[in-house]
PDB file of C-alpha atoms and ligand atoms in Angstrom:
ATOM      1  CA  MET A  16      -0.006   0.006  -0.007  1.00  0.00           C
ATOM      2  CA  GLN A  17       1.111   3.561  -0.639  1.00  0.00           C
ATOM      3  CA  ALA A  18      -0.728   6.236   1.282  1.00  0.00           C
ATOM      4  CA  GLY A  19      -2.404   9.140  -0.506  1.00  0.00           C
ATOM      5  CA  LEU A  20      -0.929  12.591   0.216  1.00  0.00           C
ATOM      6  CA  ILE A  21      -3.062  15.141   2.021  1.00  0.00           C
ATOM      7  CA  ASP A  22      -2.222  18.324   0.156  1.00  0.00           C
ATOM      8  CA  GLY A  23      -2.137  21.104   2.778  1.00  0.00           C
ATOM      9  CA  ARG A  24      -0.883  23.650   0.260  1.00  0.00           C
ATOM     10  CA  ALA A  25      -3.895  23.163  -1.993  1.00  0.00           C
ATOM     11  CA  GLN A  26      -6.340  23.157   0.880  1.00  0.00           C
ATOM     12  CA  ALA A  27      -4.752  26.269   2.401  1.00  0.00           C
ATOM     13  CA  GLY A  28      -4.902  27.994  -0.993  1.00  0.00           C
ATOM     14  CA  ALA A  29      -8.614  27.210  -1.277  1.00  0.00           C
ATOM     15  CA  LEU A  30      -9.289  28.484   2.275  1.00  0.00           C
ATOM     16  CA  ARG A  31      -7.299  31.665   1.637  1.00  0.00           C
ATOM     17  CA  ALA A  32      -9.256  32.275  -1.563  1.00  0.00           C
ATOM     18  CA  ARG A  33     -12.569  31.849   0.311  1.00  0.00           C
ATOM     19  CA  VAL A  34     -11.458  34.219   3.092  1.00  0.00           C
ATOM     20  CA  THR A  35     -10.234  36.767   0.509  1.00  0.00           C
ATOM     21  CA  GLU A  36     -13.672  36.781  -1.168  1.00  0.00           C
ATOM     22  CA  GLU A  37     -15.468  37.162   2.156  1.00  0.00           C
ATOM     23  CA  VAL A  38     -13.120  40.016   3.246  1.00  0.00           C
ATOM     24  CA  ALA A  39     -13.870  41.819  -0.025  1.00  0.00           C
ATOM     25  CA  ALA A  40     -17.609  41.404   0.652  1.00  0.00           C
ATOM     26  CA  LEU A  41     -17.280  42.720   4.222  1.00  0.00           C
ATOM     27  CA  VAL A  42     -15.375  45.772   2.994  1.00  0.00           C
ATOM     28  CA  ARG A  43     -17.813  46.386   0.134  1.00  0.00           C
ATOM     29  CA  ASP A  44     -21.076  45.814   2.026  1.00  0.00           C
ATOM     30  CA  ARG A  45     -20.229  47.057   5.545  1.00  0.00           C
ATOM     31  CA  GLY A  46     -17.081  49.174   5.167  1.00  0.00           C
ATOM     32  CA  ILE A  47     -15.241  46.854   7.649  1.00  0.00           C
ATOM     33  CA  GLN A  48     -11.690  45.789   6.856  1.00  0.00           C
ATOM     34  CA  PRO A  49     -10.484  43.061   9.240  1.00  0.00           C
ATOM     35  CA  GLY A  50      -7.124  43.905  10.803  1.00  0.00           C
ATOM     36  CA  LEU A  51      -4.524  41.543  12.249  1.00  0.00           C
ATOM     37  CA  ALA A  52      -1.643  42.610  14.522  1.00  0.00           C
ATOM     38  CA  VAL A  53       1.318  40.273  15.007  1.00  0.00           C
ATOM     39  CA  VAL A  54       3.785  40.943  17.797  1.00  0.00           C
ATOM     40  CA  LEU A  55       7.293  39.482  17.679  1.00  0.00           C
ATOM     41  CA  VAL A  56       9.743  39.897  20.575  1.00  0.00           C
ATOM     42  CA  GLY A  57      13.416  39.316  19.733  1.00  0.00           C
ATOM     43  CA  ASP A  58      15.104  38.033  16.577  1.00  0.00           C
ATOM     44  CA  ASP A  59      14.551  34.298  16.529  1.00  0.00           C
ATOM     45  CA  ALA A  60      15.185  33.379  12.858  1.00  0.00           C
ATOM     46  CA  ALA A  61      12.305  30.898  12.454  1.00  0.00           C
ATOM     47  CA  SER A  62       9.834  33.262  14.138  1.00  0.00           C
ATOM     48  CA  GLN A  63      10.955  36.098  11.842  1.00  0.00           C
ATOM     49  CA  ILE A  64      10.130  34.012   8.795  1.00  0.00           C
ATOM     50  CA  TYR A  65       6.702  32.984  10.178  1.00  0.00           C
ATOM     51  CA  VAL A  66       5.817  36.576  11.132  1.00  0.00           C
ATOM     52  CA  ARG A  67       6.812  37.987   7.761  1.00  0.00           C
ATOM     53  CA  SER A  68       4.759  35.288   5.988  1.00  0.00           C
ATOM     54  CA  LYS A  69       1.715  36.073   8.204  1.00  0.00           C
ATOM     55  CA  GLY A  70       1.960  39.785   7.326  1.00  0.00           C
ATOM     56  CA  GLU A  71       2.254  39.069   3.608  1.00  0.00           C
ATOM     57  CA  GLN A  72      -0.665  36.650   3.575  1.00  0.00           C
ATOM     58  CA  THR A  73      -2.811  39.046   5.617  1.00  0.00           C
ATOM     59  CA  ILE A  74      -2.265  41.786   3.055  1.00  0.00           C
ATOM     60  CA  ALA A  75      -2.848  39.361   0.185  1.00  0.00           C
ATOM     61  CA  ALA A  76      -6.277  38.501   1.690  1.00  0.00           C
ATOM     62  CA  GLY A  77      -7.232  42.202   1.635  1.00  0.00           C
ATOM     63  CA  MET A  78      -6.908  42.697   5.388  1.00  0.00           C
ATOM     64  CA  HIS A  79      -5.080  45.394   7.330  1.00  0.00           C
ATOM     65  CA  SER A  80      -1.774  44.074   8.704  1.00  0.00           C
ATOM     66  CA  ALA A  81       0.293  45.575  11.539  1.00  0.00           C
ATOM     67  CA  THR A  82       3.582  43.912  12.578  1.00  0.00           C
ATOM     68  CA  HIS A  83       5.174  45.061  15.838  1.00  0.00           C
ATOM     69  CA  ILE A  84       8.741  43.973  16.545  1.00  0.00           C
ATOM     70  CA  LEU A  85      10.136  44.565  20.028  1.00  0.00           C
ATOM     71  CA  PRO A  86      13.773  44.006  21.021  1.00  0.00           C
ATOM     72  CA  GLY A  87      14.663  40.723  22.742  1.00  0.00           C
ATOM     73  CA  ASP A  88      15.210  42.520  26.041  1.00  0.00           C
ATOM     74  CA  ALA A  89      11.835  44.302  26.020  1.00  0.00           C
ATOM     75  CA  THR A  90      10.260  44.430  29.475  1.00  0.00           C
ATOM     76  CA  LEU A  91       6.956  42.735  30.385  1.00  0.00           C
ATOM     77  CA  LYS A  92       5.472  46.207  30.895  1.00  0.00           C
ATOM     78  CA  VAL A  93       6.377  47.370  27.420  1.00  0.00           C
ATOM     79  CA  LEU A  94       4.825  44.226  25.899  1.00  0.00           C
ATOM     80  CA  LEU A  95       1.695  44.433  28.006  1.00  0.00           C
ATOM     81  CA  ASP A  96       1.272  48.112  27.139  1.00  0.00           C
ATOM     82  CA  LEU A  97       1.492  47.227  23.477  1.00  0.00           C
ATOM     83  CA  VAL A  98      -1.127  44.485  23.898  1.00  0.00           C
ATOM     84  CA  GLN A  99      -3.442  46.968  25.689  1.00  0.00           C
ATOM     85  CA  THR A 100      -3.000  49.474  22.896  1.00  0.00           C
ATOM     86  CA  LEU A 101      -3.952  46.766  20.344  1.00  0.00           C
ATOM     87  CA  ASN A 102      -6.918  45.651  22.485  1.00  0.00           C
ATOM     88  CA  ALA A 103      -8.229  49.267  22.288  1.00  0.00           C
ATOM     89  CA  ASP A 104      -7.456  49.797  18.567  1.00  0.00           C
ATOM     90  CA  PRO A 105     -10.692  49.633  16.495  1.00  0.00           C
ATOM     91  CA  ALA A 106      -8.690  48.866  13.327  1.00  0.00           C
ATOM     92  CA  ILE A 107      -7.370  45.658  14.886  1.00  0.00           C
ATOM     93  CA  HIS A 108      -9.648  42.595  15.221  1.00  0.00           C
ATOM     94  CA  GLY A 109      -6.992  39.928  15.763  1.00  0.00           C
ATOM     95  CA  ILE A 110      -3.880  39.915  17.941  1.00  0.00           C
ATOM     96  CA  LEU A 111      -1.187  37.254  17.811  1.00  0.00           C
ATOM     97  CA  VAL A 112       1.872  37.301  20.035  1.00  0.00           C
ATOM     98  CA  GLN A 113       4.398  35.035  18.371  1.00  0.00           C
ATOM     99  CA  LEU A 114       5.666  32.199  20.574  1.00  0.00           C
ATOM    100  CA  PRO A 115       8.085  31.272  21.991  1.00  0.00           C
ATOM    101  CA  LEU A 116       8.798  34.462  23.914  1.00  0.00           C
ATOM    102  CA  PRO A 117      12.275  35.200  25.392  1.00  0.00           C
ATOM    103  CA  ALA A 118      12.727  33.393  28.679  1.00  0.00           C
ATOM    104  CA  HIS A 119      12.178  36.489  30.917  1.00  0.00           C
ATOM    105  CA  LEU A 120       8.607  36.939  29.618  1.00  0.00           C
ATOM    106  CA  ASN A 121       5.949  34.617  31.006  1.00  0.00           C
ATOM    107  CA  PRO A 122       3.742  33.622  28.058  1.00  0.00           C
ATOM    108  CA  ASN A 123       0.745  32.920  30.313  1.00  0.00           C
ATOM    109  CA  VAL A 124       0.784  36.496  31.595  1.00  0.00           C
ATOM    110  CA  VAL A 125       1.049  37.916  28.092  1.00  0.00           C
ATOM    111  CA  ILE A 126      -1.653  35.700  26.607  1.00  0.00           C
ATOM    112  CA  ALA A 127      -3.972  36.580  29.513  1.00  0.00           C
ATOM    113  CA  ALA A 128      -3.679  40.270  28.544  1.00  0.00           C
ATOM    114  CA  VAL A 129      -5.098  39.684  25.050  1.00  0.00           C
ATOM    115  CA  ASP A 130      -8.772  40.593  24.693  1.00  0.00           C
ATOM    116  CA  PRO A 131     -10.494  37.181  24.175  1.00  0.00           C
ATOM    117  CA  ASP A 132     -12.561  38.684  21.345  1.00  0.00           C
ATOM    118  CA  LYS A 133      -9.324  39.445  19.514  1.00  0.00           C
ATOM    119  CA  ASP A 134      -7.488  36.247  20.549  1.00  0.00           C
ATOM    120  CA  VAL A 135      -7.128  34.734  17.064  1.00  0.00           C
ATOM    121  CA  ASP A 136      -4.668  32.200  18.470  1.00  0.00           C
ATOM    122  CA  GLY A 137      -7.420  30.806  20.711  1.00  0.00           C
ATOM    123  CA  LEU A 138      -4.988  30.583  23.589  1.00  0.00           C
ATOM    124  CA  THR A 139      -6.705  32.643  26.302  1.00  0.00           C
ATOM    125  CA  VAL A 140      -8.290  30.700  29.134  1.00  0.00           C
ATOM    126  CA  ILE A 141     -11.677  32.028  28.035  1.00  0.00           C
ATOM    127  CA  ASN A 142     -11.339  30.652  24.511  1.00  0.00           C
ATOM    128  CA  ALA A 143      -9.707  27.340  25.568  1.00  0.00           C
ATOM    129  CA  GLY A 144     -12.554  26.937  28.069  1.00  0.00           C
ATOM    130  CA  ARG A 145     -15.183  27.710  25.440  1.00  0.00           C
ATOM    131  CA  LEU A 146     -13.628  25.060  23.174  1.00  0.00           C
ATOM    132  CA  ALA A 147     -13.593  22.522  26.006  1.00  0.00           C
ATOM    133  CA  SER A 148     -17.255  23.367  26.771  1.00  0.00           C
ATOM    134  CA  GLY A 149     -18.308  22.977  23.147  1.00  0.00           C
ATOM    135  CA  LEU A 150     -19.209  26.701  22.821  1.00  0.00           C
ATOM    136  CA  PRO A 151     -18.454  29.001  19.885  1.00  0.00           C
ATOM    137  CA  THR A 152     -14.903  30.291  20.209  1.00  0.00           C
ATOM    138  CA  LEU A 153     -11.769  31.312  18.384  1.00  0.00           C
ATOM    139  CA  THR A 154     -10.051  27.954  17.783  1.00  0.00           C
ATOM    140  CA  PRO A 155      -6.236  27.635  17.761  1.00  0.00           C
ATOM    141  CA  CYS A 156      -5.078  27.778  14.178  1.00  0.00           C
ATOM    142  CA  THR A 157      -2.975  24.623  13.753  1.00  0.00           C
ATOM    143  CA  PRO A 158      -5.591  22.365  15.389  1.00  0.00           C
ATOM    144  CA  LEU A 159      -8.284  23.959  13.206  1.00  0.00           C
ATOM    145  CA  GLY A 160      -6.122  23.257  10.166  1.00  0.00           C
ATOM    146  CA  CYS A 161      -5.735  19.573  11.223  1.00  0.00           C
ATOM    147  CA  LEU A 162      -9.553  19.213  11.510  1.00  0.00           C
ATOM    148  CA  ILE A 163     -10.170  20.810   8.122  1.00  0.00           C
ATOM    149  CA  LEU A 164      -7.684  18.409   6.509  1.00  0.00           C
ATOM    150  CA  LEU A 165      -9.296  15.411   8.248  1.00  0.00           C
ATOM    151  CA  ARG A 166     -12.810  16.466   7.236  1.00  0.00           C
ATOM    152  CA  GLU A 167     -11.726  17.021   3.631  1.00  0.00           C
ATOM    153  CA  THR A 168     -10.095  13.581   3.574  1.00  0.00           C
ATOM    154  CA  LEU A 169     -12.530  11.446   5.564  1.00  0.00           C
ATOM    155  CA  GLY A 170     -15.826  13.386   5.616  1.00  0.00           C
ATOM    156  CA  ASP A 171     -17.785  12.722   8.812  1.00  0.00           C
ATOM    157  CA  LEU A 172     -15.352  11.804  11.604  1.00  0.00           C
ATOM    158  CA  ALA A 173     -17.946  10.297  13.982  1.00  0.00           C
ATOM    159  CA  GLY A 174     -16.916   7.072  15.618  1.00  0.00           C
ATOM    160  CA  TYR A 175     -13.269   6.999  14.550  1.00  0.00           C
ATOM    161  CA  ASN A 176     -10.631   6.097  17.111  1.00  0.00           C
ATOM    162  CA  ALA A 177      -8.326   9.125  17.293  1.00  0.00           C
ATOM    163  CA  VAL A 178      -4.982   9.170  19.078  1.00  0.00           C
ATOM    164  CA  VAL A 179      -3.292  12.521  19.628  1.00  0.00           C
ATOM    165  CA  ILE A 180       0.343  12.346  20.704  1.00  0.00           C
ATOM    166  CA  GLY A 181       1.216  15.522  22.591  1.00  0.00           C
ATOM    167  CA  ARG A 182      -0.694  17.535  25.210  1.00  0.00           C
ATOM    168  CA  SER A 183       0.503  21.085  24.502  1.00  0.00           C
ATOM    169  CA  VAL A 184      -1.834  23.997  24.961  1.00  0.00           C
ATOM    170  CA  LEU A 185      -1.005  25.164  21.419  1.00  0.00           C
ATOM    171  CA  VAL A 186      -1.769  21.891  19.623  1.00  0.00           C
ATOM    172  CA  GLY A 187      -2.341  18.603  21.453  1.00  0.00           C
ATOM    173  CA  ARG A 188      -5.152  19.634  23.845  1.00  0.00           C
ATOM    174  CA  PRO A 189      -7.173  21.715  21.378  1.00  0.00           C
ATOM    175  CA  VAL A 190      -6.830  19.050  18.623  1.00  0.00           C
ATOM    176  CA  ALA A 191      -8.222  16.514  21.071  1.00  0.00           C
ATOM    177  CA  GLN A 192     -11.132  18.833  21.913  1.00  0.00           C
ATOM    178  CA  LEU A 193     -11.948  19.364  18.225  1.00  0.00           C
ATOM    179  CA  LEU A 194     -11.836  15.586  17.528  1.00  0.00           C
ATOM    180  CA  LEU A 195     -14.122  15.010  20.505  1.00  0.00           C
ATOM    181  CA  ALA A 196     -16.526  17.681  19.253  1.00  0.00           C
ATOM    182  CA  ALA A 197     -16.480  15.819  15.897  1.00  0.00           C
ATOM    183  CA  ASN A 198     -17.581  12.624  17.772  1.00  0.00           C
ATOM    184  CA  CYS A 199     -14.323  10.717  17.626  1.00  0.00           C
ATOM    185  CA  THR A 200     -13.234   8.471  20.480  1.00  0.00           C
ATOM    186  CA  VAL A 201     -10.145  10.341  21.615  1.00  0.00           C
ATOM    187  CA  THR A 202      -6.988   9.281  23.401  1.00  0.00           C
ATOM    188  CA  ILE A 203      -4.351  11.838  24.348  1.00  0.00           C
ATOM    189  CA  ALA A 204      -0.940  10.189  24.573  1.00  0.00           C
ATOM    190  CA  HIS A 205       2.212  11.915  25.858  1.00  0.00           C
ATOM    191  CA  SER A 206       5.756  11.375  27.031  1.00  0.00           C
ATOM    192  CA  ARG A 207       4.622   9.286  30.035  1.00  0.00           C
ATOM    193  CA  THR A 208       2.214   7.065  28.077  1.00  0.00           C
ATOM    194  CA  ARG A 209       2.970   3.355  28.460  1.00  0.00           C
ATOM    195  CA  GLU A 210       3.258   1.156  25.377  1.00  0.00           C
ATOM    196  CA  LEU A 211       2.981   4.179  23.083  1.00  0.00           C
ATOM    197  CA  PRO A 212       3.406   2.208  19.823  1.00  0.00           C
ATOM    198  CA  ALA A 213       0.580  -0.152  20.821  1.00  0.00           C
ATOM    199  CA  VAL A 214      -1.656   2.823  21.731  1.00  0.00           C
ATOM    200  CA  CYS A 215      -0.961   4.390  18.357  1.00  0.00           C
ATOM    201  CA  ARG A 216      -1.761   1.125  16.534  1.00  0.00           C
ATOM    202  CA  GLN A 217      -5.348   1.506  17.762  1.00  0.00           C
ATOM    203  CA  ALA A 218      -5.732   4.814  15.879  1.00  0.00           C
ATOM    204  CA  ASP A 219      -7.880   5.230  12.801  1.00  0.00           C
ATOM    205  CA  ILE A 220      -6.717   8.862  13.018  1.00  0.00           C
ATOM    206  CA  LEU A 221      -3.217   9.545  14.394  1.00  0.00           C
ATOM    207  CA  VAL A 222      -2.178  13.131  15.081  1.00  0.00           C
ATOM    208  CA  ALA A 223       1.504  13.537  15.954  1.00  0.00           C
ATOM    209  CA  ALA A 224       2.328  16.788  17.769  1.00  0.00           C
ATOM    210  CA  ILE A 225       5.421  15.852  19.722  1.00  0.00           C
ATOM    211  CA  GLY A 226       8.286  17.937  18.338  1.00  0.00           C
ATOM    212  CA  ARG A 227      10.676  14.989  17.922  1.00  0.00           C
ATOM    213  CA  PRO A 228      12.001  14.219  14.418  1.00  0.00           C
ATOM    214  CA  GLU A 229      10.580  11.006  12.923  1.00  0.00           C
ATOM    215  CA  MET A 230       9.688   9.490  16.284  1.00  0.00           C
ATOM    216  CA  VAL A 231       6.559   7.743  15.011  1.00  0.00           C
ATOM    217  CA  ARG A 232       7.648   4.668  13.070  1.00  0.00           C
ATOM    218  CA  GLY A 233       5.878   2.682  10.391  1.00  0.00           C
ATOM    219  CA  ASP A 234       5.002  -0.185  12.740  1.00  0.00           C
ATOM    220  CA  TRP A 235       3.167   2.246  15.053  1.00  0.00           C
ATOM    221  CA  ILE A 236       0.543   2.854  12.365  1.00  0.00           C
ATOM    222  CA  LYS A 237      -2.675   0.849  12.042  1.00  0.00           C
ATOM    223  CA  PRO A 238      -3.016  -0.338   8.392  1.00  0.00           C
ATOM    224  CA  GLY A 239      -5.318   2.057   6.552  1.00  0.00           C
ATOM    225  CA  ALA A 240      -5.053   4.855   9.179  1.00  0.00           C
ATOM    226  CA  THR A 241      -4.989   8.574   8.445  1.00  0.00           C
ATOM    227  CA  VAL A 242      -1.862  10.279   9.781  1.00  0.00           C
ATOM    228  CA  ILE A 243      -1.636  14.029  10.495  1.00  0.00           C
ATOM    229  CA  ASP A 244       1.917  15.130  11.194  1.00  0.00           C
ATOM    230  CA  VAL A 245       2.138  18.451  12.983  1.00  0.00           C
ATOM    231  CA  GLY A 246       5.883  18.345  13.534  1.00  0.00           C
ATOM    232  CA  ILE A 247       8.297  20.791  11.946  1.00  0.00           C
ATOM    233  CA  ASN A 248      11.774  19.688  12.998  1.00  0.00           C
ATOM    234  CA  ARG A 249      15.234  20.203  11.704  1.00  0.00           C
ATOM    235  CA  ALA A 250      17.298  17.020  11.311  1.00  0.00           C
ATOM    236  CA  PRO A 251      20.707  16.362   9.823  1.00  0.00           C
ATOM    237  CA  PHE A 252      20.853  14.982   6.253  1.00  0.00           C
ATOM    238  CA  ARG A 253      21.328  11.243   5.976  1.00  0.00           C
ATOM    239  CA  ASP A 254      23.864  11.913   3.228  1.00  0.00           C
ATOM    240  CA  PRO A 255      27.177  12.110   5.203  1.00  0.00           C
ATOM    241  CA  VAL A 256      28.610  14.782   2.894  1.00  0.00           C
ATOM    242  CA  LYS A 257      25.663  17.127   3.424  1.00  0.00           C
ATOM    243  CA  ALA A 258      25.597  16.267   7.148  1.00  0.00           C
ATOM    244  CA  ALA A 259      29.238  17.102   7.463  1.00  0.00           C
ATOM    245  CA  GLN A 260      28.492  20.529   5.942  1.00  0.00           C
ATOM    246  CA  GLY A 261      26.073  21.050   8.878  1.00  0.00           C
ATOM    247  CA  ARG A 262      23.098  21.261   6.525  1.00  0.00           C
ATOM    248  CA  THR A 263      19.657  20.256   7.851  1.00  0.00           C
ATOM    249  CA  ARG A 264      16.359  19.171   6.330  1.00  0.00           C
ATOM    250  CA  VAL A 265      12.854  19.730   7.603  1.00  0.00           C
ATOM    251  CA  VAL A 266      11.135  16.582   8.859  1.00  0.00           C
ATOM    252  CA  GLY A 267       7.963  15.846  10.767  1.00  0.00           C
ATOM    253  CA  ASP A 268       7.299  13.789  13.873  1.00  0.00           C
ATOM    254  CA  VAL A 269       6.483  10.784  11.693  1.00  0.00           C
ATOM    255  CA  ALA A 270       8.978   8.639   9.719  1.00  0.00           C
ATOM    256  CA  PHE A 271       7.239   9.524   6.455  1.00  0.00           C
ATOM    257  CA  LYS A 272       8.449   6.787   4.120  1.00  0.00           C
ATOM    258  CA  GLU A 273       7.754   3.968   6.566  1.00  0.00           C
ATOM    259  CA  ALA A 274       4.356   5.344   7.550  1.00  0.00           C
ATOM    260  CA  SER A 275       3.330   5.881   3.935  1.00  0.00           C
ATOM    261  CA  ARG A 276       3.583   2.140   3.326  1.00  0.00           C
ATOM    262  CA  VAL A 277       1.022   1.399   6.017  1.00  0.00           C
ATOM    263  CA  ALA A 278      -1.375   4.398   6.185  1.00  0.00           C
ATOM    264  CA  SER A 279      -4.216   5.218   3.776  1.00  0.00           C
ATOM    265  CA  TRP A 280      -3.603   8.981   4.037  1.00  0.00           C
ATOM    266  CA  ILE A 281      -0.753  11.073   5.346  1.00  0.00           C
ATOM    267  CA  THR A 282       0.280  14.736   5.463  1.00  0.00           C
ATOM    268  CA  PRO A 283       3.749  15.496   4.088  1.00  0.00           C
ATOM    269  CA  VAL A 284       6.223  17.775   5.894  1.00  0.00           C
ATOM    270  CA  PRO A 285       6.592  20.392   4.541  1.00  0.00           C
ATOM    271  CA  GLY A 286       3.346  21.037   2.648  1.00  0.00           C
ATOM    272  CA  GLY A 287       0.855  19.380   5.000  1.00  0.00           C
ATOM    273  CA  VAL A 288      -0.384  21.014   8.209  1.00  0.00           C
ATOM    274  CA  GLY A 289       2.041  23.989   8.063  1.00  0.00           C
ATOM    275  CA  PRO A 290       0.348  26.008   5.304  1.00  0.00           C
ATOM    276  CA  MET A 291      -3.052  25.485   6.946  1.00  0.00           C
ATOM    277  CA  THR A 292      -1.962  27.356  10.111  1.00  0.00           C
ATOM    278  CA  VAL A 293      -1.757  30.803   8.485  1.00  0.00           C
ATOM    279  CA  ALA A 294      -4.890  30.222   6.378  1.00  0.00           C
ATOM    280  CA  CYS A 295      -6.778  29.447   9.592  1.00  0.00           C
ATOM    281  CA  LEU A 296      -5.302  32.568  11.223  1.00  0.00           C
ATOM    282  CA  LEU A 297      -6.834  34.619   8.404  1.00  0.00           C
ATOM    283  CA  GLN A 298     -10.132  32.787   8.837  1.00  0.00           C
ATOM    284  CA  ASN A 299     -10.102  33.493  12.578  1.00  0.00           C
ATOM    285  CA  THR A 300      -9.322  37.183  11.970  1.00  0.00           C
ATOM    286  CA  LEU A 301     -12.336  37.435   9.649  1.00  0.00           C
ATOM    287  CA  THR A 302     -14.488  35.622  12.270  1.00  0.00           C
ATOM    288  CA  ALA A 303     -13.261  37.990  15.025  1.00  0.00           C
ATOM    289  CA  ALA A 304     -14.010  41.061  12.899  1.00  0.00           C
ATOM    290  CA  ARG A 305     -17.538  39.833  12.150  1.00  0.00           C
ATOM    291  CA  ARG A 306     -18.301  39.053  15.809  1.00  0.00           C
ATOM    292  CA  ILE A 307     -16.843  42.332  17.100  1.00  0.00           C
ATOM    293  CA  HIS A 308     -19.192  44.126  14.714  1.00  0.00           C
ATOM    294  CA  GLY A 309     -22.152  41.964  15.710  1.00  0.00           C
ATOM    295  CA  ILE A 310     -22.439  40.269  12.310  1.00  0.00           C
ATOM    296  CA  VAL A 311     -24.005  36.834  12.719  1.00  0.00           C
ATOM    297  CA  GLU A 312     -22.217  34.114  10.747  1.00  0.00           C
TER     298      GLU A 312
HETATM  299  N1  GUN B 407       4.653  29.764  17.237  1.00  0.00           N
HETATM  300  C1  GUN B 407       4.528  28.612  16.532  1.00  0.00           C
HETATM  301  N2  GUN B 407       3.231  28.371  16.297  1.00  0.00           N
HETATM  302  C2  GUN B 407       2.521  29.390  16.796  1.00  0.00           C
HETATM  303  C3  GUN B 407       1.136  29.713  16.864  1.00  0.00           C
HETATM  304  O1  GUN B 407       0.265  29.012  16.326  1.00  0.00           O
HETATM  305  N3  GUN B 407       0.821  30.840  17.521  1.00  0.00           N
HETATM  306  C4  GUN B 407       1.768  31.624  18.131  1.00  0.00           C
HETATM  307  N4  GUN B 407       1.356  32.742  18.765  1.00  0.00           N
HETATM  308  N5  GUN B 407       3.031  31.371  18.101  1.00  0.00           N
HETATM  309  C5  GUN B 407       3.427  30.223  17.433  1.00  0.00           C
END
């Protein structure tokens, strides 16, 4: 068997096109242009790339984009003051503070300062609680992207056994909540789970959100399963010449070739879940703008 590829780039392109059309209609009919503010503290190279891409895609969707870059030694007060200014800015409907923050800034304190109505990351306690309670919310972007890919691939998810590896606030927990809301039978596995390969072999849907390169092996996969790989890791090249040059390649949390021989469907890395994250961020910003202006979806 050779698994089919779940094309995140194509799905993300379709979602961005839909959001772009709906933004144009909101501007035309109501004079409302959704606005997204992204805050980056410090000069982490990967974060800089993500933040630039978010700004470019926001503008391409016809939205207002504001990028705020603070120095790596910015104080908590300066960051909280900026968040408060954005909370009060009527041109801004979505606020995203790029994580990770430098070690001296407590992310929980910063996230708690974001107005839940503008929390397009879905990370505030209010929005996480709404998700866990099955209420309308702003859903974290990467988990939302995973669910869209699964629905497009499998249709109705009711009754599937889903195993999520990872319990992070950013991905593992909200993915599990979304799968539960979609009527899957959900197991959350993590670093202390016993017999992890055997647990994974029960999964019709396996979501890997661990952050360890190629940890999930082919013999962890139930034949015919659908595998969603959230990992974006840098690993040395297998080719010793390239490895000796210190070059790295991007790999997921799943050993792709092995898993592809067993699964029915699998997301590649790159080109799977990654592109969906920003598309869902745009979708959330549109949703936030509509709700702030009292427009019923
Ligand atoms: N860093 C990596 N992924 C994310 C994300 O989804 N949101 C934020 N705020 N930071 C991130």
